[in-house]
């Protein structure tokens, strides 16, 4: 496997659930993919993701998809694909935007715009939902997620953290 760096534990094995493995499983189950994209992706990586999901097999990233066994675009297999910018971005490990939903929303919108600039995006725009992070069932108009959403108009969804144990209930 690949090595990664965990914020809390340092060196660790990287994830094994990659798109060529997990997207067929989601399709077989009749699910809706919800892809969490690292804030470390750059603009070209966002465009490459859209090409992998929606481009023809003759394009560079479509060819990688085809080499993994899927010649048709993934956007044809799913009614919707959700793409989230980061995860728990309100968490202090995501400095500098963890306490600034306007900054987080602006960063999300910047990268959503990069994804929208892919030549393959326009044909599938009605199948892609961009997602920004909310915070702890915080639904008020000026909460983290609502503020981030106003700053990232490309997003259609605000997710929220709804944990059932841990720090939010006084645990560790």
Short mmCIF file of N, CA and C in Angstrom, two decimals:
data_model
loop_
_atom_site.label_atom_id
_atom_site.label_comp_id
_atom_site.label_asym_id
_atom_site.label_seq_id
_atom_site.Cartn_x
_atom_site.Cartn_y
_atom_site.Cartn_z
N UNK A 1 0.81 -1.19 0.00
CA UNK A 1 0.00 0.00 0.00
C UNK A 1 0.85 1.25 0.00
N UNK A 2 0.22 2.36 -0.17
CA UNK A 2 0.89 3.65 -0.15
C UNK A 2 0.99 4.17 1.27
N UNK A 3 2.02 4.91 1.53
CA UNK A 3 2.16 5.51 2.84
C UNK A 3 1.52 6.88 2.85
N UNK A 4 0.96 7.21 3.98
CA UNK A 4 0.38 8.52 4.16
C UNK A 4 0.87 9.11 5.46
N UNK A 5 0.36 10.29 5.79
CA UNK A 5 0.71 10.94 7.04
C UNK A 5 -0.57 11.33 7.74
N UNK A 6 -0.85 10.66 8.85
CA UNK A 6 -2.04 10.96 9.64
C UNK A 6 -1.77 12.09 10.61
N UNK A 7 -2.69 13.03 10.68
CA UNK A 7 -2.52 14.19 11.55
C UNK A 7 -2.28 13.79 12.99
N UNK A 8 -2.99 12.78 13.45
CA UNK A 8 -2.88 12.38 14.85
C UNK A 8 -1.83 11.30 15.11
N UNK A 9 -1.59 10.43 14.13
CA UNK A 9 -0.74 9.27 14.37
C UNK A 9 0.54 9.22 13.55
N UNK A 10 0.80 10.22 12.73
CA UNK A 10 2.01 10.22 11.92
C UNK A 10 1.94 9.25 10.76
N UNK A 11 3.06 8.58 10.47
CA UNK A 11 3.16 7.68 9.32
C UNK A 11 2.14 6.55 9.43
N UNK A 12 1.42 6.31 8.32
CA UNK A 12 0.41 5.25 8.30
C UNK A 12 0.21 4.76 6.87
N UNK A 13 -0.37 3.60 6.76
CA UNK A 13 -0.72 3.07 5.44
C UNK A 13 -1.77 3.99 4.82
N UNK A 14 -1.65 4.25 3.54
CA UNK A 14 -2.61 5.09 2.84
C UNK A 14 -3.90 4.33 2.56
N UNK A 15 -4.90 5.02 2.08
CA UNK A 15 -6.19 4.39 1.83
C UNK A 15 -6.11 3.38 0.68
N UNK A 16 -6.90 2.33 0.79
CA UNK A 16 -6.97 1.34 -0.28
C UNK A 16 -8.26 1.46 -1.07
N UNK A 17 -9.18 2.27 -0.60
CA UNK A 17 -10.46 2.45 -1.29
C UNK A 17 -10.32 3.58 -2.31
N UNK A 18 -9.81 3.24 -3.47
CA UNK A 18 -9.62 4.22 -4.54
C UNK A 18 -10.81 4.19 -5.49
N UNK A 19 -10.95 5.20 -6.32
CA UNK A 19 -12.11 5.31 -7.21
C UNK A 19 -12.35 4.06 -8.06
N UNK A 20 -11.32 3.45 -8.67
CA UNK A 20 -11.60 2.26 -9.49
C UNK A 20 -12.17 1.09 -8.69
N UNK A 21 -11.95 1.09 -7.39
CA UNK A 21 -12.49 0.03 -6.53
C UNK A 21 -13.87 0.38 -6.01
N UNK A 22 -14.01 1.60 -5.51
CA UNK A 22 -15.24 1.94 -4.80
C UNK A 22 -16.39 2.34 -5.71
N UNK A 23 -16.13 3.00 -6.84
CA UNK A 23 -17.25 3.41 -7.71
C UNK A 23 -18.05 2.23 -8.25
N UNK A 24 -17.40 1.13 -8.68
CA UNK A 24 -18.21 -0.02 -9.10
C UNK A 24 -19.05 -0.60 -7.96
N UNK A 25 -18.53 -0.60 -6.74
CA UNK A 25 -19.30 -1.09 -5.60
C UNK A 25 -20.53 -0.22 -5.35
N UNK A 26 -20.36 1.09 -5.44
CA UNK A 26 -21.47 2.01 -5.24
C UNK A 26 -22.52 1.81 -6.33
N UNK A 27 -22.06 1.65 -7.57
CA UNK A 27 -22.99 1.43 -8.68
C UNK A 27 -23.76 0.13 -8.49
N UNK A 28 -23.06 -0.93 -8.10
CA UNK A 28 -23.72 -2.22 -7.88
C UNK A 28 -24.75 -2.14 -6.77
N UNK A 29 -24.50 -1.31 -5.77
CA UNK A 29 -25.42 -1.18 -4.64
C UNK A 29 -26.55 -0.19 -4.93
N UNK A 30 -26.47 0.50 -6.07
CA UNK A 30 -27.49 1.50 -6.39
C UNK A 30 -27.36 2.77 -5.58
N UNK A 31 -26.15 3.07 -5.12
CA UNK A 31 -25.91 4.23 -4.27
C UNK A 31 -25.55 5.48 -5.04
N UNK A 32 -25.29 6.53 -4.29
CA UNK A 32 -24.87 7.82 -4.83
C UNK A 32 -23.47 8.10 -4.30
N UNK A 33 -22.47 8.24 -5.17
CA UNK A 33 -21.11 8.53 -4.69
C UNK A 33 -21.04 9.89 -4.00
N UNK A 34 -20.33 9.91 -2.90
CA UNK A 34 -20.04 11.14 -2.17
C UNK A 34 -18.53 11.16 -2.02
N UNK A 35 -17.86 11.93 -2.86
CA UNK A 35 -16.40 11.96 -2.90
C UNK A 35 -15.89 13.12 -2.07
N UNK A 36 -15.03 12.85 -1.13
CA UNK A 36 -14.41 13.89 -0.31
C UNK A 36 -13.04 14.17 -0.89
N UNK A 37 -12.86 15.38 -1.39
CA UNK A 37 -11.61 15.75 -2.06
C UNK A 37 -10.75 16.56 -1.09
N UNK A 38 -9.52 16.15 -0.99
CA UNK A 38 -8.58 16.80 -0.08
C UNK A 38 -8.38 18.26 -0.46
N UNK A 39 -8.30 19.14 0.54
CA UNK A 39 -7.97 20.53 0.24
C UNK A 39 -6.56 20.69 -0.32
N UNK A 40 -5.77 19.61 -0.30
CA UNK A 40 -4.42 19.66 -0.86
C UNK A 40 -4.41 19.48 -2.38
N UNK A 41 -5.54 19.07 -2.97
CA UNK A 41 -5.61 18.99 -4.44
C UNK A 41 -5.41 20.37 -5.03
N UNK A 42 -4.70 20.43 -6.17
CA UNK A 42 -4.57 21.71 -6.85
C UNK A 42 -5.62 21.80 -7.97
N UNK A 43 -5.63 22.90 -8.67
CA UNK A 43 -6.64 23.14 -9.70
C UNK A 43 -6.63 22.08 -10.79
N UNK A 44 -5.45 21.67 -11.23
CA UNK A 44 -5.39 20.66 -12.29
C UNK A 44 -5.94 19.32 -11.79
N UNK A 45 -5.73 19.00 -10.53
CA UNK A 45 -6.26 17.75 -9.99
C UNK A 45 -7.79 17.77 -9.93
N UNK A 46 -8.37 18.93 -9.66
CA UNK A 46 -9.84 19.04 -9.70
C UNK A 46 -10.35 18.83 -11.13
N UNK A 47 -9.67 19.43 -12.11
CA UNK A 47 -10.08 19.21 -13.52
C UNK A 47 -9.89 17.75 -13.91
N UNK A 48 -8.80 17.14 -13.47
CA UNK A 48 -8.55 15.73 -13.77
C UNK A 48 -9.62 14.83 -13.17
N UNK A 49 -10.10 15.17 -11.97
CA UNK A 49 -11.17 14.39 -11.35
C UNK A 49 -12.43 14.42 -12.22
N UNK A 50 -12.79 15.60 -12.70
CA UNK A 50 -13.97 15.71 -13.57
C UNK A 50 -13.75 14.92 -14.85
N UNK A 51 -12.56 15.00 -15.42
CA UNK A 51 -12.27 14.22 -16.62
C UNK A 51 -12.36 12.73 -16.35
N UNK A 52 -11.88 12.28 -15.20
CA UNK A 52 -11.96 10.86 -14.84
C UNK A 52 -13.43 10.43 -14.72
N UNK A 53 -14.26 11.29 -14.14
CA UNK A 53 -15.67 10.95 -13.94
C UNK A 53 -16.50 11.11 -15.21
N UNK A 54 -16.16 12.08 -16.07
CA UNK A 54 -17.06 12.44 -17.16
C UNK A 54 -16.44 12.44 -18.55
N UNK A 55 -15.13 12.38 -18.65
CA UNK A 55 -14.48 12.47 -19.96
C UNK A 55 -14.55 11.19 -20.76
N UNK A 56 -14.30 11.28 -22.05
CA UNK A 56 -14.30 10.09 -22.89
C UNK A 56 -13.06 9.23 -22.63
N UNK A 57 -13.13 7.98 -23.01
CA UNK A 57 -12.01 7.06 -22.81
C UNK A 57 -10.79 7.48 -23.60
N UNK A 58 -10.95 8.36 -24.57
CA UNK A 58 -9.82 8.84 -25.37
C UNK A 58 -9.05 9.97 -24.69
N UNK A 59 -9.59 10.54 -23.62
CA UNK A 59 -8.89 11.60 -22.89
C UNK A 59 -7.90 10.96 -21.92
N UNK A 60 -6.88 11.69 -21.47
CA UNK A 60 -5.88 11.08 -20.59
C UNK A 60 -6.48 10.42 -19.32
N UNK A 61 -7.34 11.13 -18.62
CA UNK A 61 -7.91 10.56 -17.39
C UNK A 61 -9.06 9.60 -17.69
N UNK A 62 -9.73 9.79 -18.81
CA UNK A 62 -10.71 8.79 -19.25
C UNK A 62 -10.02 7.49 -19.62
N UNK A 63 -8.82 7.59 -20.18
CA UNK A 63 -8.04 6.39 -20.51
C UNK A 63 -7.62 5.65 -19.24
N UNK A 64 -7.30 6.39 -18.19
CA UNK A 64 -6.97 5.73 -16.91
C UNK A 64 -8.20 5.00 -16.36
N UNK A 65 -9.36 5.64 -16.49
CA UNK A 65 -10.60 5.00 -16.06
C UNK A 65 -10.84 3.73 -16.88
N UNK A 66 -10.65 3.84 -18.20
CA UNK A 66 -10.86 2.68 -19.08
C UNK A 66 -9.87 1.56 -18.75
N UNK A 67 -8.63 1.93 -18.43
CA UNK A 67 -7.63 0.92 -18.08
C UNK A 67 -8.00 0.19 -16.78
N UNK A 68 -8.80 0.87 -15.95
CA UNK A 68 -9.26 0.26 -14.70
C UNK A 68 -10.55 -0.54 -14.91
N UNK A 69 -11.04 -0.59 -16.17
CA UNK A 69 -12.19 -1.44 -16.46
C UNK A 69 -13.48 -0.73 -16.79
N UNK A 70 -13.51 0.60 -16.81
CA UNK A 70 -14.74 1.34 -17.08
C UNK A 70 -14.52 2.26 -18.27
N UNK A 71 -15.04 1.89 -19.45
CA UNK A 71 -14.85 2.73 -20.63
C UNK A 71 -15.83 3.90 -20.67
N UNK A 72 -17.05 3.70 -20.22
CA UNK A 72 -18.06 4.77 -20.21
C UNK A 72 -17.83 5.69 -19.02
N UNK A 73 -18.16 6.96 -19.13
CA UNK A 73 -17.99 7.88 -18.00
C UNK A 73 -18.82 7.44 -16.78
N UNK A 74 -18.27 7.67 -15.61
CA UNK A 74 -18.99 7.36 -14.38
C UNK A 74 -20.24 8.21 -14.23
N UNK A 75 -20.27 9.38 -14.84
CA UNK A 75 -21.46 10.22 -14.76
C UNK A 75 -22.65 9.59 -15.47
N UNK A 76 -22.42 8.58 -16.29
CA UNK A 76 -23.53 7.86 -16.92
C UNK A 76 -24.06 6.75 -16.00
N UNK A 77 -23.27 6.35 -15.03
CA UNK A 77 -23.68 5.26 -14.13
C UNK A 77 -24.50 5.77 -12.95
N UNK A 78 -24.40 7.06 -12.66
CA UNK A 78 -25.05 7.61 -11.47
C UNK A 78 -25.92 8.81 -11.85
N UNK A 79 -27.04 8.93 -11.17
CA UNK A 79 -27.90 10.09 -11.37
C UNK A 79 -27.21 11.35 -10.87
N UNK A 80 -26.46 11.20 -9.75
CA UNK A 80 -25.75 12.32 -9.15
C UNK A 80 -24.42 11.82 -8.60
N UNK A 81 -23.44 12.71 -8.56
CA UNK A 81 -22.18 12.47 -7.87
C UNK A 81 -21.93 13.71 -7.01
N UNK A 82 -21.72 13.48 -5.72
CA UNK A 82 -21.47 14.59 -4.80
C UNK A 82 -19.98 14.69 -4.56
N UNK A 83 -19.48 15.93 -4.60
CA UNK A 83 -18.05 16.18 -4.41
C UNK A 83 -17.90 17.23 -3.31
N UNK A 84 -17.30 16.80 -2.22
CA UNK A 84 -17.16 17.64 -1.03
C UNK A 84 -15.75 18.21 -0.95
N UNK A 85 -15.66 19.49 -0.63
CA UNK A 85 -14.36 20.13 -0.44
C UNK A 85 -13.92 19.94 1.00
N UNK A 86 -12.95 19.03 1.20
CA UNK A 86 -12.45 18.74 2.53
C UNK A 86 -13.48 17.99 3.35
N UNK A 87 -13.16 17.77 4.59
CA UNK A 87 -14.07 17.10 5.51
C UNK A 87 -13.79 17.65 6.89
N UNK A 88 -14.85 18.02 7.59
CA UNK A 88 -14.70 18.63 8.91
C UNK A 88 -13.77 19.84 8.85
N UNK A 89 -13.97 20.67 7.85
CA UNK A 89 -13.06 21.80 7.64
C UNK A 89 -13.12 22.83 8.76
N UNK A 90 -14.09 22.73 9.63
CA UNK A 90 -14.19 23.58 10.81
C UNK A 90 -13.24 23.10 11.91
N UNK A 91 -12.64 21.95 11.74
CA UNK A 91 -11.74 21.37 12.73
C UNK A 91 -10.42 22.14 12.70
N UNK A 92 -9.82 22.36 13.87
CA UNK A 92 -8.60 23.20 13.92
C UNK A 92 -7.40 22.59 13.21
N UNK A 93 -7.48 21.34 12.76
CA UNK A 93 -6.37 20.80 11.96
C UNK A 93 -6.40 21.36 10.54
N UNK A 94 -7.47 22.07 10.18
CA UNK A 94 -7.58 22.65 8.85
C UNK A 94 -7.31 24.15 8.86
N UNK A 95 -6.41 24.58 9.74
CA UNK A 95 -5.98 25.97 9.75
C UNK A 95 -5.53 26.33 8.33
N UNK A 96 -5.84 27.47 7.76
CA UNK A 96 -6.30 28.69 8.40
C UNK A 96 -7.81 28.93 8.29
N UNK A 97 -8.58 28.02 7.77
CA UNK A 97 -10.00 28.35 7.61
C UNK A 97 -10.91 27.70 8.64
N UNK A 98 -10.36 26.95 9.58
CA UNK A 98 -11.20 26.22 10.53
C UNK A 98 -12.13 27.11 11.33
N UNK A 99 -11.77 28.34 11.56
CA UNK A 99 -12.65 29.24 12.31
C UNK A 99 -13.15 30.39 11.45
N UNK A 100 -13.02 30.25 10.13
CA UNK A 100 -13.43 31.31 9.22
C UNK A 100 -14.22 30.72 8.06
N UNK A 101 -15.54 30.60 8.19
CA UNK A 101 -16.32 29.99 7.14
C UNK A 101 -16.31 30.78 5.83
N UNK A 102 -16.06 32.08 5.90
CA UNK A 102 -15.96 32.87 4.66
C UNK A 102 -14.71 32.46 3.89
N UNK A 103 -13.59 32.32 4.59
CA UNK A 103 -12.35 31.89 3.94
C UNK A 103 -12.50 30.47 3.40
N UNK A 104 -13.08 29.57 4.21
CA UNK A 104 -13.30 28.20 3.76
C UNK A 104 -14.20 28.18 2.52
N UNK A 105 -15.30 28.90 2.55
CA UNK A 105 -16.20 28.95 1.40
C UNK A 105 -15.52 29.51 0.16
N UNK A 106 -14.69 30.53 0.34
CA UNK A 106 -13.96 31.11 -0.80
C UNK A 106 -12.98 30.10 -1.39
N UNK A 107 -12.30 29.35 -0.51
CA UNK A 107 -11.39 28.32 -1.01
C UNK A 107 -12.17 27.23 -1.75
N UNK A 108 -13.29 26.80 -1.18
CA UNK A 108 -14.12 25.78 -1.83
C UNK A 108 -14.57 26.29 -3.20
N UNK A 109 -15.06 27.51 -3.26
CA UNK A 109 -15.55 28.06 -4.53
C UNK A 109 -14.43 28.14 -5.57
N UNK A 110 -13.23 28.50 -5.13
CA UNK A 110 -12.09 28.55 -6.04
C UNK A 110 -11.88 27.20 -6.71
N UNK A 111 -11.90 26.13 -5.91
CA UNK A 111 -11.65 24.80 -6.46
C UNK A 111 -12.87 24.23 -7.18
N UNK A 112 -14.07 24.60 -6.77
CA UNK A 112 -15.26 24.21 -7.54
C UNK A 112 -15.20 24.87 -8.93
N UNK A 113 -14.72 26.11 -8.99
CA UNK A 113 -14.57 26.79 -10.28
C UNK A 113 -13.54 26.06 -11.15
N UNK A 114 -12.48 25.57 -10.53
CA UNK A 114 -11.49 24.79 -11.30
C UNK A 114 -12.15 23.55 -11.88
N UNK A 115 -12.97 22.87 -11.08
CA UNK A 115 -13.68 21.68 -11.58
C UNK A 115 -14.62 22.07 -12.72
N UNK A 116 -15.34 23.17 -12.55
CA UNK A 116 -16.27 23.63 -13.59
C UNK A 116 -15.55 24.04 -14.87
N UNK A 117 -14.26 24.35 -14.77
CA UNK A 117 -13.51 24.77 -15.97
C UNK A 117 -13.07 23.58 -16.82
N UNK A 118 -13.29 22.37 -16.32
CA UNK A 118 -12.98 21.19 -17.13
C UNK A 118 -13.83 21.20 -18.40
N UNK A 119 -13.26 20.85 -19.54
CA UNK A 119 -14.08 20.81 -20.76
C UNK A 119 -15.18 19.76 -20.70
N UNK A 120 -15.14 18.88 -19.73
CA UNK A 120 -16.15 17.80 -19.62
C UNK A 120 -17.25 18.15 -18.62
N UNK A 121 -17.12 19.27 -17.93
CA UNK A 121 -18.08 19.58 -16.87
C UNK A 121 -19.45 20.00 -17.39
N UNK A 122 -19.50 20.87 -18.36
CA UNK A 122 -20.78 21.45 -18.78
C UNK A 122 -21.81 20.39 -19.13
N UNK A 123 -21.40 19.32 -19.78
CA UNK A 123 -22.33 18.27 -20.18
C UNK A 123 -22.90 17.50 -18.99
N UNK A 124 -22.23 17.58 -17.83
CA UNK A 124 -22.69 16.80 -16.66
C UNK A 124 -23.02 17.68 -15.46
N UNK A 125 -23.10 18.96 -15.67
CA UNK A 125 -23.32 19.89 -14.56
C UNK A 125 -24.55 19.55 -13.74
N UNK A 126 -25.57 18.96 -14.35
CA UNK A 126 -26.78 18.60 -13.62
C UNK A 126 -26.63 17.31 -12.83
N UNK A 127 -25.48 16.66 -12.93
CA UNK A 127 -25.23 15.41 -12.20
C UNK A 127 -24.22 15.58 -11.07
N UNK A 128 -23.60 16.75 -10.98
CA UNK A 128 -22.57 17.00 -9.98
C UNK A 128 -23.11 17.95 -8.92
N UNK A 129 -23.04 17.54 -7.67
CA UNK A 129 -23.39 18.40 -6.53
C UNK A 129 -22.13 18.71 -5.76
N UNK A 130 -21.78 19.98 -5.67
CA UNK A 130 -20.66 20.38 -4.85
C UNK A 130 -21.15 20.58 -3.42
N UNK A 131 -20.32 20.17 -2.45
CA UNK A 131 -20.70 20.15 -1.03
C UNK A 131 -19.69 20.94 -0.21
N UNK A 132 -20.19 21.79 0.69
CA UNK A 132 -19.33 22.43 1.69
C UNK A 132 -19.68 21.88 3.06
N UNK A 133 -18.76 22.04 3.99
CA UNK A 133 -18.94 21.51 5.34
C UNK A 133 -19.72 22.46 6.22
N UNK A 134 -20.64 21.90 6.97
CA UNK A 134 -21.31 22.61 8.05
C UNK A 134 -20.62 22.23 9.34
N UNK A 135 -21.29 22.48 10.45
CA UNK A 135 -20.67 22.17 11.74
C UNK A 135 -21.73 21.76 12.76
N UNK A 136 -21.62 20.56 13.27
CA UNK A 136 -22.35 20.11 14.45
C UNK A 136 -23.83 20.50 14.48
N UNK A 137 -24.56 20.14 13.44
CA UNK A 137 -25.99 20.43 13.36
C UNK A 137 -26.29 21.92 13.57
N UNK A 138 -25.36 22.74 13.16
CA UNK A 138 -25.49 24.18 13.30
C UNK A 138 -26.25 24.70 12.09
N UNK A 139 -27.53 24.94 12.25
CA UNK A 139 -28.35 25.29 11.10
C UNK A 139 -28.74 26.75 11.03
N UNK A 140 -28.32 27.55 11.97
CA UNK A 140 -28.72 28.96 11.93
C UNK A 140 -28.11 29.68 10.73
N UNK A 141 -28.75 30.76 10.33
CA UNK A 141 -28.39 31.49 9.11
C UNK A 141 -26.92 31.90 9.08
N UNK A 142 -26.35 32.23 10.21
CA UNK A 142 -24.96 32.68 10.23
C UNK A 142 -24.02 31.61 10.79
N UNK A 143 -24.44 30.36 10.80
CA UNK A 143 -23.58 29.27 11.22
C UNK A 143 -22.48 29.01 10.20
N UNK A 144 -21.55 28.15 10.55
CA UNK A 144 -20.39 27.87 9.70
C UNK A 144 -20.83 27.44 8.30
N UNK A 145 -21.68 26.43 8.20
CA UNK A 145 -22.07 25.90 6.91
C UNK A 145 -22.87 26.87 6.07
N UNK A 146 -23.83 27.56 6.69
CA UNK A 146 -24.65 28.52 5.94
C UNK A 146 -23.79 29.66 5.41
N UNK A 147 -22.85 30.12 6.22
CA UNK A 147 -21.95 31.19 5.78
C UNK A 147 -21.04 30.70 4.67
N UNK A 148 -20.48 29.49 4.83
CA UNK A 148 -19.62 28.94 3.78
C UNK A 148 -20.39 28.78 2.48
N UNK A 149 -21.63 28.33 2.56
CA UNK A 149 -22.47 28.13 1.37
C UNK A 149 -22.72 29.44 0.64
N UNK A 150 -22.95 30.52 1.37
CA UNK A 150 -23.15 31.82 0.72
C UNK A 150 -21.88 32.28 0.02
N UNK A 151 -20.72 31.88 0.53
CA UNK A 151 -19.45 32.27 -0.06
C UNK A 151 -19.04 31.33 -1.19
N UNK A 152 -19.69 30.17 -1.27
CA UNK A 152 -19.41 29.17 -2.31
C UNK A 152 -20.71 28.88 -3.06
N UNK A 153 -21.13 29.80 -3.92
CA UNK A 153 -22.43 29.62 -4.58
C UNK A 153 -22.53 28.41 -5.49
N UNK A 154 -21.41 27.80 -5.86
CA UNK A 154 -21.47 26.58 -6.67
C UNK A 154 -21.94 25.38 -5.86
N UNK A 155 -21.86 25.48 -4.53
CA UNK A 155 -22.26 24.35 -3.70
C UNK A 155 -23.79 24.29 -3.64
N UNK A 156 -24.29 23.05 -3.68
CA UNK A 156 -25.73 22.82 -3.56
C UNK A 156 -26.09 22.25 -2.20
N UNK A 157 -25.09 21.72 -1.50
CA UNK A 157 -25.34 20.99 -0.27
C UNK A 157 -24.38 21.48 0.82
N UNK A 158 -24.90 21.57 2.04
CA UNK A 158 -24.08 21.80 3.23
C UNK A 158 -24.25 20.56 4.09
N UNK A 159 -23.14 19.88 4.39
CA UNK A 159 -23.24 18.73 5.29
C UNK A 159 -23.06 19.20 6.72
N UNK A 160 -23.43 18.37 7.66
CA UNK A 160 -23.26 18.69 9.07
C UNK A 160 -22.69 17.49 9.80
N UNK A 161 -22.01 17.74 10.89
CA UNK A 161 -21.49 16.68 11.74
C UNK A 161 -22.59 16.28 12.71
N UNK A 162 -22.92 15.01 12.73
CA UNK A 162 -23.94 14.51 13.65
C UNK A 162 -23.42 13.24 14.31
N UNK A 163 -22.42 13.39 15.12
CA UNK A 163 -21.78 12.24 15.76
C UNK A 163 -22.63 11.73 16.92
N UNK A 164 -22.38 10.50 17.29
CA UNK A 164 -23.13 9.90 18.39
C UNK A 164 -22.26 9.63 19.60
N UNK A 165 -21.04 10.11 19.58
CA UNK A 165 -20.16 9.95 20.72
C UNK A 165 -18.88 10.70 20.49
N UNK A 166 -18.08 10.88 21.53
CA UNK A 166 -16.83 11.60 21.37
C UNK A 166 -16.86 12.97 22.00
N UNK A 167 -16.04 13.85 21.49
CA UNK A 167 -15.84 15.17 22.11
C UNK A 167 -17.11 15.97 22.25
N UNK A 168 -18.03 15.86 21.27
CA UNK A 168 -19.22 16.69 21.30
C UNK A 168 -20.20 16.27 22.41
N UNK A 169 -19.99 15.07 22.96
CA UNK A 169 -20.81 14.62 24.10
C UNK A 169 -19.99 14.59 25.38
N UNK A 170 -18.84 15.25 25.35
CA UNK A 170 -18.00 15.34 26.54
C UNK A 170 -17.00 14.21 26.66
N UNK A 171 -16.93 13.33 25.66
CA UNK A 171 -15.97 12.24 25.70
C UNK A 171 -14.65 12.64 25.09
N UNK A 172 -13.76 11.67 24.93
CA UNK A 172 -12.47 11.97 24.32
C UNK A 172 -12.38 11.24 23.00
#
